[in-house]
PDB file of C-alpha atoms in Angstrom:
ATOM      1  CA  ASP A   1       0.000   0.000   0.000  1.00 43.00           C
ATOM      2  CA  ILE A   2       1.537   3.256  -1.168  1.00 45.00           C
ATOM      3  CA  SER A   3      -0.141   5.270   1.617  1.00 44.00           C
ATOM      4  CA  SER A   4       2.139   3.548   4.153  1.00 47.00           C
ATOM      5  CA  LEU A   5       5.119   5.122   2.386  1.00 46.00           C
ATOM      6  CA  ILE A   6       4.000   8.696   2.985  1.00 48.00           C
ATOM      7  CA  GLY A   7       6.607  10.373   5.144  1.00 48.00           C
ATOM      8  CA  PHE A   8       9.029   7.516   4.414  1.00 47.00           C
ATOM      9  CA  THR A   9      12.598   8.714   4.158  1.00 50.00           C
ATOM     10  CA  CYS A  10      14.454   7.297   1.162  1.00 52.00           C
ATOM     11  CA  LYS A  11      18.099   6.402   1.582  1.00 59.00           C
ATOM     12  CA  ASN A  12      18.944   6.850  -2.078  1.00 61.00           C
ATOM     13  CA  LYS A  13      17.622   8.140  -5.382  1.00 62.00           C
ATOM     14  CA  LYS A  14      16.672   4.652  -6.613  1.00 62.00           C
ATOM     15  CA  GLU A  15      14.258   4.118  -3.707  1.00 63.00           C
ATOM     16  CA  ARG A  16      12.798   7.577  -4.245  1.00 60.00           C
ATOM     17  CA  TRP A  17      12.166   6.850  -7.955  1.00 60.00           C
ATOM     18  CA  ILE A  18      10.532   3.490  -7.159  1.00 61.00           C
ATOM     19  CA  ILE A  19       8.103   5.233  -4.810  1.00 60.00           C
ATOM     20  CA  ILE A  20       7.359   7.981  -7.349  1.00 60.00           C
ATOM     21  CA  GLU A  21       6.811   5.464 -10.161  1.00 59.00           C
ATOM     22  CA  THR A  22       4.545   3.350  -7.950  1.00 55.00           C
ATOM     23  CA  GLN A  23       2.456   6.408  -7.053  1.00 54.00           C
ATOM     24  CA  GLN A  24       2.171   7.329 -10.744  1.00 53.00           C
ATOM     25  CA  ILE A  25       0.940   3.819 -11.574  1.00 54.00           C
ATOM     26  CA  VAL A  26      -1.629   3.983  -8.761  1.00 48.00           C
ATOM     27  CA  ASN A  27      -2.829   7.397  -9.953  1.00 48.00           C
ATOM     28  CA  GLN A  28      -3.061   6.184 -13.551  1.00 50.00           C
ATOM     29  CA  ASN A  29      -5.112   3.146 -12.517  1.00 48.00           C
ATOM     30  CA  ILE A  30      -7.527   5.359 -10.581  1.00 45.00           C
ATOM     31  CA  GLU A  31      -7.908   7.702 -13.566  1.00 48.00           C
ATOM     32  CA  GLU A  32      -8.511   4.787 -15.926  1.00 57.00           C
ATOM     33  CA  SER A  33     -11.131   3.189 -13.687  1.00 79.00           C
ATOM     34  CA  SER A  34     -14.540   2.831 -15.223  1.00 91.00           C
ATOM     35  CA  ALA A  35     -17.435   4.939 -13.994  1.00 92.00           C
ATOM     36  CA  TYR A  36     -19.102   1.782 -12.751  1.00 93.00           C
ATOM     37  CA  SER A  37     -16.106   0.735 -10.645  1.00 92.00           C
ATOM     38  CA  LEU A  38     -15.711   4.266  -9.256  1.00 91.00           C
ATOM     39  CA  PHE A  39     -19.369   4.224  -8.222  1.00 92.00           C
ATOM     40  CA  LEU A  40     -18.995   0.812  -6.559  1.00 91.00           C
ATOM     41  CA  TYR A  41     -15.987   2.130  -4.672  1.00 90.00           C
ATOM     42  CA  ALA A  42     -18.317   4.482  -2.746  1.00 91.00           C
ATOM     43  CA  PHE A  43     -20.057   1.658  -0.867  1.00 92.00           C
ATOM     44  CA  ARG A  44     -19.101  -0.284   2.214  1.00 91.00           C
ATOM     45  CA  SER A  45     -22.405  -2.026   2.768  1.00 93.00           C
ATOM     46  CA  PRO A  46     -23.610  -4.578   0.205  1.00 92.00           C
ATOM     47  CA  VAL A  47     -27.230  -3.721   1.052  1.00 95.00           C
ATOM     48  CA  THR A  48     -26.676  -0.013   0.372  1.00 94.00           C
ATOM     49  CA  LYS A  49     -24.809  -0.845  -2.822  1.00 95.00           C
ATOM     50  CA  ASP A  50     -27.703  -3.001  -4.069  1.00 96.00           C
ATOM     51  CA  CYS A  51     -30.255  -0.252  -3.362  1.00 96.00           C
ATOM     52  CA  TYR A  52     -28.195   2.399  -5.142  1.00 97.00           C
ATOM     53  CA  LEU A  53     -27.510   0.160  -8.133  1.00 96.00           C
ATOM     54  CA  ARG A  54     -31.208  -0.677  -8.436  1.00 97.00           C
ATOM     55  CA  ARG A  55     -32.085   3.043  -8.420  1.00 97.00           C
ATOM     56  CA  MET A  56     -29.450   3.791 -11.065  1.00 97.00           C
ATOM     57  CA  LYS A  57     -30.918   1.045 -13.276  1.00 96.00           C
ATOM     58  CA  VAL A  58     -34.368   2.662 -12.942  1.00 97.00           C
ATOM     59  CA  PHE A  59     -32.872   6.040 -13.896  1.00 97.00           C
ATOM     60  CA  PHE A  60     -30.957   4.704 -16.904  1.00 97.00           C
ATOM     61  CA  ASN A  61     -33.956   2.766 -18.166  1.00 96.00           C
ATOM     62  CA  TYR A  62     -36.154   5.863 -17.851  1.00 97.00           C
ATOM     63  CA  ILE A  63     -33.766   8.019 -19.891  1.00 97.00           C
ATOM     64  CA  ASN A  64     -33.438   5.140 -22.356  1.00 95.00           C
ATOM     65  CA  ILE A  65     -29.667   4.820 -22.264  1.00 94.00           C
ATOM     66  CA  LEU A  66     -28.631   1.419 -23.636  1.00 92.00           C
ATOM     67  CA  PRO A  67     -32.013  -0.186 -22.880  1.00 87.00           C
ATOM     68  CA  ASN A  68     -30.628  -3.678 -23.544  1.00 84.00           C
ATOM     69  CA  GLY A  69     -27.269  -3.016 -21.894  1.00 88.00           C
ATOM     70  CA  ASN A  70     -26.193  -4.122 -18.479  1.00 94.00           C
ATOM     71  CA  LEU A  71     -25.792  -1.651 -15.632  1.00 95.00           C
ATOM     72  CA  GLU A  72     -22.021  -1.397 -16.003  1.00 95.00           C
ATOM     73  CA  GLU A  73     -22.354  -0.417 -19.664  1.00 95.00           C
ATOM     74  CA  GLN A  74     -25.108   2.072 -18.826  1.00 96.00           C
ATOM     75  CA  CYS A  75     -23.017   3.668 -16.058  1.00 96.00           C
ATOM     76  CA  ASN A  76     -19.975   4.005 -18.277  1.00 95.00           C
ATOM     77  CA  LEU A  77     -21.911   5.453 -21.212  1.00 95.00           C
ATOM     78  CA  PHE A  78     -23.826   7.965 -19.073  1.00 96.00           C
ATOM     79  CA  ALA A  79     -20.606   9.082 -17.383  1.00 96.00           C
ATOM     80  CA  THR A  80     -18.832   9.532 -20.721  1.00 95.00           C
ATOM     81  CA  LYS A  81     -21.700  11.439 -22.321  1.00 96.00           C
ATOM     82  CA  GLY A  82     -22.401  13.403 -19.146  1.00 95.00           C
ATOM     83  CA  PHE A  83     -18.798  14.472 -18.752  1.00 93.00           C
ATOM     84  CA  GLU A  84     -18.651  15.605 -22.379  1.00 94.00           C
ATOM     85  CA  ASP A  85     -22.062  17.308 -22.342  1.00 96.00           C
ATOM     86  CA  HIS A  86     -23.064  18.508 -18.871  1.00 94.00           C
ATOM     87  CA  LYS A  87     -26.274  20.039 -20.181  1.00 95.00           C
ATOM     88  CA  TRP A  88     -27.389  16.674 -21.610  1.00 96.00           C
ATOM     89  CA  ALA A  89     -26.787  14.995 -18.233  1.00 97.00           C
ATOM     90  CA  PHE A  90     -28.541  17.776 -16.320  1.00 95.00           C
ATOM     91  CA  ASN A  91     -31.579  17.712 -18.629  1.00 95.00           C
ATOM     92  CA  ASN A  92     -31.929  13.938 -18.279  1.00 97.00           C
ATOM     93  CA  ILE A  93     -31.685  14.166 -14.503  1.00 96.00           C
ATOM     94  CA  ILE A  94     -34.317  16.933 -14.418  1.00 94.00           C
ATOM     95  CA  ARG A  95     -36.656  14.973 -16.684  1.00 96.00           C
ATOM     96  CA  PHE A  96     -36.359  11.870 -14.504  1.00 97.00           C
ATOM     97  CA  LEU A  97     -36.847  13.775 -11.233  1.00 95.00           C
ATOM     98  CA  ARG A  98     -39.918  15.584 -12.605  1.00 94.00           C
ATOM     99  CA  TYR A  99     -41.430  12.225 -13.473  1.00 97.00           C
ATOM    100  CA  GLN A 100     -40.679  10.914  -9.980  1.00 96.00           C
ATOM    101  CA  LYS A 101     -42.126  14.078  -8.430  1.00 94.00           C
ATOM    102  CA  GLU A 102     -45.350  13.476 -10.365  1.00 96.00           C
ATOM    103  CA  ARG A 103     -45.405   9.956  -8.926  1.00 96.00           C
ATOM    104  CA  VAL A 104     -45.097  11.424  -5.422  1.00 95.00           C
ATOM    105  CA  GLU A 105     -48.017  13.764  -6.111  1.00 95.00           C
ATOM    106  CA  LYS A 106     -50.090  10.772  -7.293  1.00 96.00           C
ATOM    107  CA  THR A 107     -48.996   8.964  -4.090  1.00 95.00           C
ATOM    108  CA  GLU A 108     -47.379   6.159  -6.097  1.00 97.00           C
ATOM    109  CA  ILE A 109     -44.107   6.684  -4.198  1.00 96.00           C
ATOM    110  CA  THR A 110     -43.123   8.648  -1.103  1.00 95.00           C
ATOM    111  CA  GLY A 111     -41.081  11.817  -0.868  1.00 93.00           C
ATOM    112  CA  GLY A 112     -38.400   9.691   0.782  1.00 94.00           C
ATOM    113  CA  THR A 113     -38.155   7.529  -2.327  1.00 95.00           C
ATOM    114  CA  LEU A 114     -37.729  10.631  -4.468  1.00 95.00           C
ATOM    115  CA  SER A 115     -35.054  11.888  -2.098  1.00 93.00           C
ATOM    116  CA  ASN A 116     -33.258   8.531  -2.389  1.00 96.00           C
ATOM    117  CA  PHE A 117     -33.222   8.854  -6.186  1.00 96.00           C
ATOM    118  CA  VAL A 118     -31.662  12.313  -5.846  1.00 95.00           C
ATOM    119  CA  LYS A 119     -28.993  11.027  -3.442  1.00 95.00           C
ATOM    120  CA  THR A 120     -28.191   8.105  -5.719  1.00 96.00           C
ATOM    121  CA  ILE A 121     -27.809  10.146  -8.900  1.00 97.00           C
ATOM    122  CA  LYS A 122     -25.889  12.853  -7.051  1.00 95.00           C
ATOM    123  CA  LEU A 123     -23.411  10.319  -5.655  1.00 95.00           C
ATOM    124  CA  PHE A 124     -22.928   8.774  -9.095  1.00 96.00           C
ATOM    125  CA  CYS A 125     -22.214  12.191 -10.614  1.00 95.00           C
ATOM    126  CA  GLU A 126     -19.807  13.079  -7.815  1.00 94.00           C
ATOM    127  CA  MET A 127     -17.916   9.789  -8.062  1.00 93.00           C
ATOM    128  CA  THR A 128     -17.604  10.077 -11.845  1.00 93.00           C
ATOM    129  CA  GLU A 129     -16.882  13.820 -11.777  1.00 93.00           C
ATOM    130  CA  ILE A 130     -19.880  14.845 -13.871  1.00 95.00           C
ATOM    131  CA  PRO A 131     -20.260  18.519 -12.939  1.00 93.00           C
ATOM    132  CA  ILE A 132     -23.945  18.998 -12.121  1.00 92.00           C
ATOM    133  CA  HIS A 133     -25.039  22.164 -10.319  1.00 89.00           C
ATOM    134  CA  TRP A 134     -27.483  20.616  -7.875  1.00 87.00           C
ATOM    135  CA  LYS A 135     -28.587  23.997  -6.537  1.00 86.00           C
ATOM    136  CA  LYS A 136     -30.055  24.758  -9.974  1.00 82.00           C
ATOM    137  CA  LEU A 137     -32.713  22.079  -9.616  1.00 78.00           C
ATOM    138  CA  PRO A 138     -35.958  24.009 -10.002  1.00 62.00           C
ATOM    139  CA  GLU A 139     -38.099  21.588  -8.028  1.00 53.00           C
ATOM    140  CA  LYS A 140     -38.583  21.563  -4.323  1.00 56.00           C
ATOM    141  CA  PHE A 141     -39.001  17.991  -3.277  1.00 54.00           C
ATOM    142  CA  PRO A 142     -41.923  16.991  -1.084  1.00 50.00           C
ATOM    143  CA  ASN A 143     -41.305  16.958   2.622  1.00 46.00           C
ATOM    144  CA  GLN A 144     -40.660  13.385   3.704  1.00 41.00           C
ATOM    145  CA  GLU A 145     -42.312  13.848   7.116  1.00 42.00           C
ATOM    146  CA  LYS A 146     -45.486  15.187   5.513  1.00 47.00           C
ATOM    147  CA  MET A 147     -45.651  12.168   3.217  1.00 43.00           C
ATOM    148  CA  HIS A 148     -45.197   9.766   6.149  1.00 44.00           C
ATOM    149  CA  MET A 149     -47.865  11.548   8.206  1.00 43.00           C
ATOM    150  CA  THR A 150     -50.453  11.149   5.460  1.00 45.00           C
ATOM    151  CA  GLY A 151     -49.758   7.421   5.370  1.00 47.00           C
ATOM    152  CA  HIS A 152     -48.577   7.214   1.768  1.00 47.00           C
ATOM    153  CA  GLN A 153     -46.392   4.224   1.149  1.00 46.00           C
ATOM    154  CA  GLN A 154     -44.068   3.326  -1.689  1.00 40.00           C
TER     155      GLN A 154
END
């Protein structure tokens, strides 16, 4: 593990170059990681990971990105397109969240479910460095407590 070498004093130039080259290889591997693997890296709990992956699949299917592709392919394609065209990514996110907000208003899902979709997509974008300005979202999401008090279930 390269992190154990931080602060390590090298006795000679050869050792120093080995450490530098190792760090460069580690950095290159991180940069070359797929969007899918970067997203998976965010999870410690397998249960949380499964929930987030399921929500991402719902999102990708809604925006019709590789409808017959597997989740890894969908993640990688969305990240590539989203990084190249931030507006495209933002518009797809907005369209999906509007649809989910309508479902909340029809009491098909709870405000908490909508909030979970937002958290999932936001984490994916952060992990894959898709620059989305989350404060620009025009919608105010329903209050989760209010939805629970009225007895609406997912």
